[in-house]
Structure formats: C-alpha cells, structure tokens
Amino acid sequence: KDRRDKIDIYTHIAVFCFIISMRTMLALQLCTTLILCSIIDANRQAPFDIRIDHHKVDTTRDLIINTPRPKFSWKINVLDNILNRNVEQIAYQIQLESTRLTKRDKLFQWDSERVVSSQSIHVPYTNKNDLKSSTYYQIRFRIWTTASDQASSWTNWIRFRTSIFNLHDYLM
C-alpha cells in the first residue's frame, strides 16, 4: 500500500508538472503571437509627417500649393527595436483626385500605381497633366518596406488646393 501511495504521488506530481509546462508553453506561444502581431501591425502603419512642397499637412489648415507639379515627402513608421532595424521603403503609391464643388466640375483622378523606389523626399507628381489652377484636391499615400511584403495602410485623405497660377488667364 505504501508503494502504491508513492506511485500515486509520483503520478500526481508528473501530471502537475505536465500541466504547468503546458500552461507555460501556451503562455509563451501567446506572448510570441502578440509580439509578432504588434510587429506586423507596426510594419503596416501608414507613412507620416506628410509634406507637400515643404508644407506640413498636419499643421496647415487651408493648404494652398503654388505649383501645378508639387513634390511630396513622407517618413516611414517603424518600431524602435532590434527586429525593425534597417527597414527601408521599397515602393510607394500615391492617389490624387479633385474635389467636386459643383455638379459642373469634372472629377480628376490619378493613381501612380505601385512605384518601385526608395525615394520618400521630394517625390515628384508624375502625371502627364498638370494640376489645374484654383482647384481643390485630396491625396493619400501608402508604402511597401523591407519588413513586409504587404503595403502599409493608406494615410487619411489630405486636402489641399492650388492657387491661381496665371492671373492673366484667370481674368480673361
């Protein structure tokens, strides 16, 4: 009977250790999954600190651009940890469209599609048509980085307008 009690105790201890080790493994798997999800999520964050012709879009309420061919700049958003070092942009996409104020206004849309480029400073507007004078537009950006093969989230639509480029044409 003593020997049987000892075996039962050893069996209970073994089962207890097995349960503890399984809980520890599950906890480690959960932590690893959460960390990886946060890293993946961080890698999909939209670009930030967007600028149009040196104007910070976040700090300008009524952004007016004085050129029919603006240049755009942005920064990539990465976590400051060992897994996200040396992350570089490998491509970008820009979508731009005019804002219709009246039914007579024609809608203008342009999509750069995916452009393979690491450039994120002074990226030129490359459509064959210039932006029109005295027109309201909205634009958004997304990027691809070396950290993920998927595109980042889109930025929010950023509104701006163009100035009167040629006063003579405007008056005539």
GROMACS .gro file of C-alpha atoms in nm:
model
  172
    1LYS     CA    1   0.000   0.000   0.000
    2ASP     CA    2   0.285   0.242   0.079
    3ARG     CA    3   0.441   0.168  -0.257
    4ARG     CA    4   0.106   0.227  -0.429
    5ASP     CA    5   0.064   0.559  -0.247
    6LYS     CA    6   0.414   0.664  -0.357
    7ILE     CA    7   0.330   0.577  -0.719
    8ASP     CA    8   0.008   0.776  -0.693
    9ILE     CA    9   0.201   1.072  -0.551
   10TYR     CA   10   0.462   1.047  -0.828
   11THR     CA   11   0.183   1.023  -1.086
   12HIS     CA   12   0.013   1.332  -0.944
   13ILE     CA   13   0.343   1.520  -0.939
   14ALA     CA   14   0.414   1.417  -1.301
   15VAL     CA   15   0.067   1.524  -1.412
   16PHE     CA   16   0.101   1.851  -1.221
   17CYS     CA   17   0.441   1.921  -1.382
   18PHE     CA   18   0.299   1.835  -1.724
   19ILE     CA   19   0.007   2.076  -1.672
   20ILE     CA   20   0.242   2.353  -1.554
   21SER     CA   21   0.473   2.300  -1.851
   22MET     CA   22   0.179   2.306  -2.093
   23ARG     CA   23   0.049   2.629  -1.938
   24THR     CA   24   0.396   2.780  -1.964
   25MET     CA   25   0.424   2.676  -2.329
   26LEU     CA   26   0.080   2.822  -2.405
   27ALA     CA   27   0.171   3.143  -2.227
   28LEU     CA   28   0.496   3.167  -2.426
   29GLN     CA   29   0.312   3.099  -2.751
   30LEU     CA   30   0.057   3.366  -2.667
   31CYS     CA   31   0.329   3.620  -2.585
   32THR     CA   32   0.516   3.537  -2.905
   33THR     CA   33   0.198   3.571  -3.111
   34LEU     CA   34   0.115   3.906  -2.952
   35ILE     CA   35   0.467   4.037  -3.014
   36LEU     CA   36   0.466   3.920  -3.376
   37CYS     CA   37   0.121   4.068  -3.436
   38SER     CA   38   0.231   4.403  -3.296
   39ILE     CA   39   0.543   4.397  -3.514
   40ILE     CA   40   0.341   4.311  -3.824
   41ASP     CA   41   0.086   4.577  -3.735
   42ALA     CA   42   0.360   4.835  -3.685
   43ASN     CA   43   0.506   4.745  -4.023
   44ARG     CA   44   0.171   4.815  -4.187
   45GLN     CA   45   0.133   5.162  -4.038
   46ALA     CA   46   0.079   5.439  -4.287
   47PRO     CA   47   0.355   5.689  -4.363
   48PHE     CA   48   0.352   6.004  -4.150
   49ASP     CA   49   0.485   6.361  -4.146
   50ILE     CA   50   0.346   6.414  -4.497
   51ARG     CA   51   0.463   6.727  -4.676
   52ILE     CA   52   0.351   6.885  -5.000
   53ASP     CA   53   0.612   7.127  -5.136
   54HIS     CA   54   0.771   7.159  -4.789
   55HIS     CA   55   0.435   7.238  -4.622
   56LYS     CA   56   0.350   7.008  -4.331
   57VAL     CA   57  -0.003   6.892  -4.398
   58ASP     CA   58  -0.076   6.827  -4.029
   59THR     CA   59  -0.011   7.185  -3.926
   60THR     CA   60  -0.168   7.374  -4.215
   61ARG     CA   61  -0.541   7.420  -4.206
   62ASP     CA   62  -0.601   7.554  -4.559
   63LEU     CA   63  -0.308   7.423  -4.758
   64ILE     CA   64  -0.253   7.614  -5.082
   65ILE     CA   65   0.000   7.481  -5.332
   66ASN     CA   66   0.159   7.727  -5.574
   67THR     CA   67   0.270   7.487  -5.843
   68PRO     CA   68   0.098   7.260  -6.095
   69ARG     CA   69   0.361   6.992  -6.024
   70PRO     CA   70   0.407   6.959  -5.648
   71LYS     CA   71   0.659   6.737  -5.473
   72PHE     CA   72   0.568   6.509  -5.185
   73SER     CA   73   0.763   6.385  -4.883
   74TRP     CA   74   0.689   6.140  -4.602
   75LYS     CA   75   0.852   5.931  -4.333
   76ILE     CA   76   0.811   5.560  -4.269
   77ASN     CA   77   0.682   5.442  -3.934
   78VAL     CA   78   0.881   5.160  -3.770
   79LEU     CA   79   0.917   5.044  -3.412
   80ASP     CA   80   1.245   5.124  -3.243
   81ASN     CA   81   1.358   4.774  -3.160
   82ILE     CA   82   1.608   4.517  -3.281
   83LEU     CA   83   1.363   4.343  -3.516
   84ASN     CA   84   1.288   4.665  -3.704
   85ARG     CA   85   1.635   4.797  -3.768
   86ASN     CA   86   1.745   4.868  -4.124
   87VAL     CA   87   1.387   4.882  -4.252
   88GLU     CA   88   1.372   5.065  -4.583
   89GLN     CA   89   1.096   5.169  -4.816
   90ILE     CA   90   1.096   4.967  -5.137
   91ALA     CA   91   0.788   5.111  -5.311
   92TYR     CA   92   0.512   5.368  -5.277
   93GLN     CA   93   0.172   5.451  -5.422
   94ILE     CA   94   0.002   5.789  -5.448
   95GLN     CA   95  -0.363   5.851  -5.528
   96LEU     CA   96  -0.486   6.201  -5.605
   97GLU     CA   97  -0.829   6.325  -5.703
   98SER     CA   98  -1.003   6.656  -5.744
   99THR     CA   99  -1.289   6.752  -5.519
  100ARG     CA  100  -1.613   6.835  -5.694
  101LEU     CA  101  -1.764   7.155  -5.556
  102THR     CA  102  -2.046   7.172  -5.811
  103LYS     CA  103  -2.207   6.924  -6.049
  104ARG     CA  104  -2.037   7.101  -6.341
  105ASP     CA  105  -1.691   7.024  -6.205
  106LYS     CA  106  -1.522   6.733  -6.375
  107LEU     CA  107  -1.371   6.475  -6.146
  108PHE     CA  108  -0.998   6.427  -6.197
  109GLN     CA  109  -0.831   6.111  -6.064
  110TRP     CA  110  -0.472   5.994  -6.078
  111ASP     CA  111  -0.312   5.679  -5.937
  112SER     CA  112   0.063   5.632  -5.953
  113GLU     CA  113   0.011   5.257  -5.904
  114ARG     CA  114   0.296   5.083  -5.721
  115VAL     CA  115   0.623   5.265  -5.792
  116VAL     CA  116   0.935   5.067  -5.701
  117SER     CA  117   1.151   5.331  -5.536
  118SER     CA  118   1.314   5.408  -5.203
  119GLN     CA  119   1.260   5.781  -5.259
  120SER     CA  120   1.041   5.944  -4.996
  121ILE     CA  121   1.169   6.302  -5.011
  122HIS     CA  122   1.063   6.544  -5.288
  123VAL     CA  123   0.882   6.273  -5.484
  124PRO     CA  124   0.753   6.449  -5.797
  125TYR     CA  125   0.397   6.445  -5.923
  126THR     CA  126   0.447   6.247  -6.244
  127ASN     CA  127   0.111   6.252  -6.420
  128LYS     CA  128   0.117   6.381  -6.779
  129ASN     CA  129  -0.140   6.651  -6.688
  130ASP     CA  130  -0.057   6.940  -6.456
  131LEU     CA  131  -0.280   7.014  -6.161
  132LYS     CA  132  -0.536   7.278  -6.252
  133SER     CA  133  -0.531   7.628  -6.117
  134SER     CA  134  -0.766   7.719  -5.833
  135THR     CA  135  -0.887   7.364  -5.774
  136TYR     CA  136  -0.945   7.158  -5.463
  137TYR     CA  137  -0.772   6.819  -5.441
  138GLN     CA  138  -0.722   6.535  -5.198
  139ILE     CA  139  -0.434   6.291  -5.186
  140ARG     CA  140  -0.329   5.980  -4.996
  141PHE     CA  141  -0.019   5.762  -4.972
  142ARG     CA  142   0.090   5.410  -4.885
  143ILE     CA  143   0.426   5.234  -4.892
  144TRP     CA  144   0.593   4.894  -4.900
  145THR     CA  145   0.900   4.824  -4.686
  146THR     CA  146   1.165   4.556  -4.649
  147ALA     CA  147   0.990   4.448  -4.326
  148SER     CA  148   0.679   4.315  -4.501
  149ASP     CA  149   0.566   4.214  -4.847
  150GLN     CA  150   0.231   4.384  -4.788
  151ALA     CA  151   0.152   4.751  -4.836
  152SER     CA  152   0.108   4.978  -4.537
  153SER     CA  153  -0.230   5.120  -4.454
  154TRP     CA  154  -0.335   5.421  -4.656
  155THR     CA  155  -0.291   5.762  -4.500
  156ASN     CA  156  -0.610   5.958  -4.445
  157TRP     CA  157  -0.712   6.173  -4.739
  158ILE     CA  158  -0.521   6.501  -4.724
  159ARG     CA  159  -0.699   6.805  -4.866
  160PHE     CA  160  -0.530   7.095  -5.039
  161ARG     CA  161  -0.597   7.343  -5.314
  162THR     CA  162  -0.397   7.503  -5.587
  163SER     CA  163  -0.355   7.876  -5.625
  164ILE     CA  164  -0.423   8.085  -5.933
  165PHE     CA  165  -0.116   8.002  -6.139
  166ASN     CA  166  -0.164   8.267  -6.407
  167LEU     CA  167  -0.368   8.573  -6.315
  168HIS     CA  168  -0.398   8.680  -6.680
  169ASP     CA  169  -0.566   8.354  -6.778
  170TYR     CA  170  -0.790   8.376  -6.476
  171LEU     CA  171  -0.915   8.727  -6.562
  172MET     CA  172  -0.970   8.656  -6.931
   0.00000   0.00000   0.00000
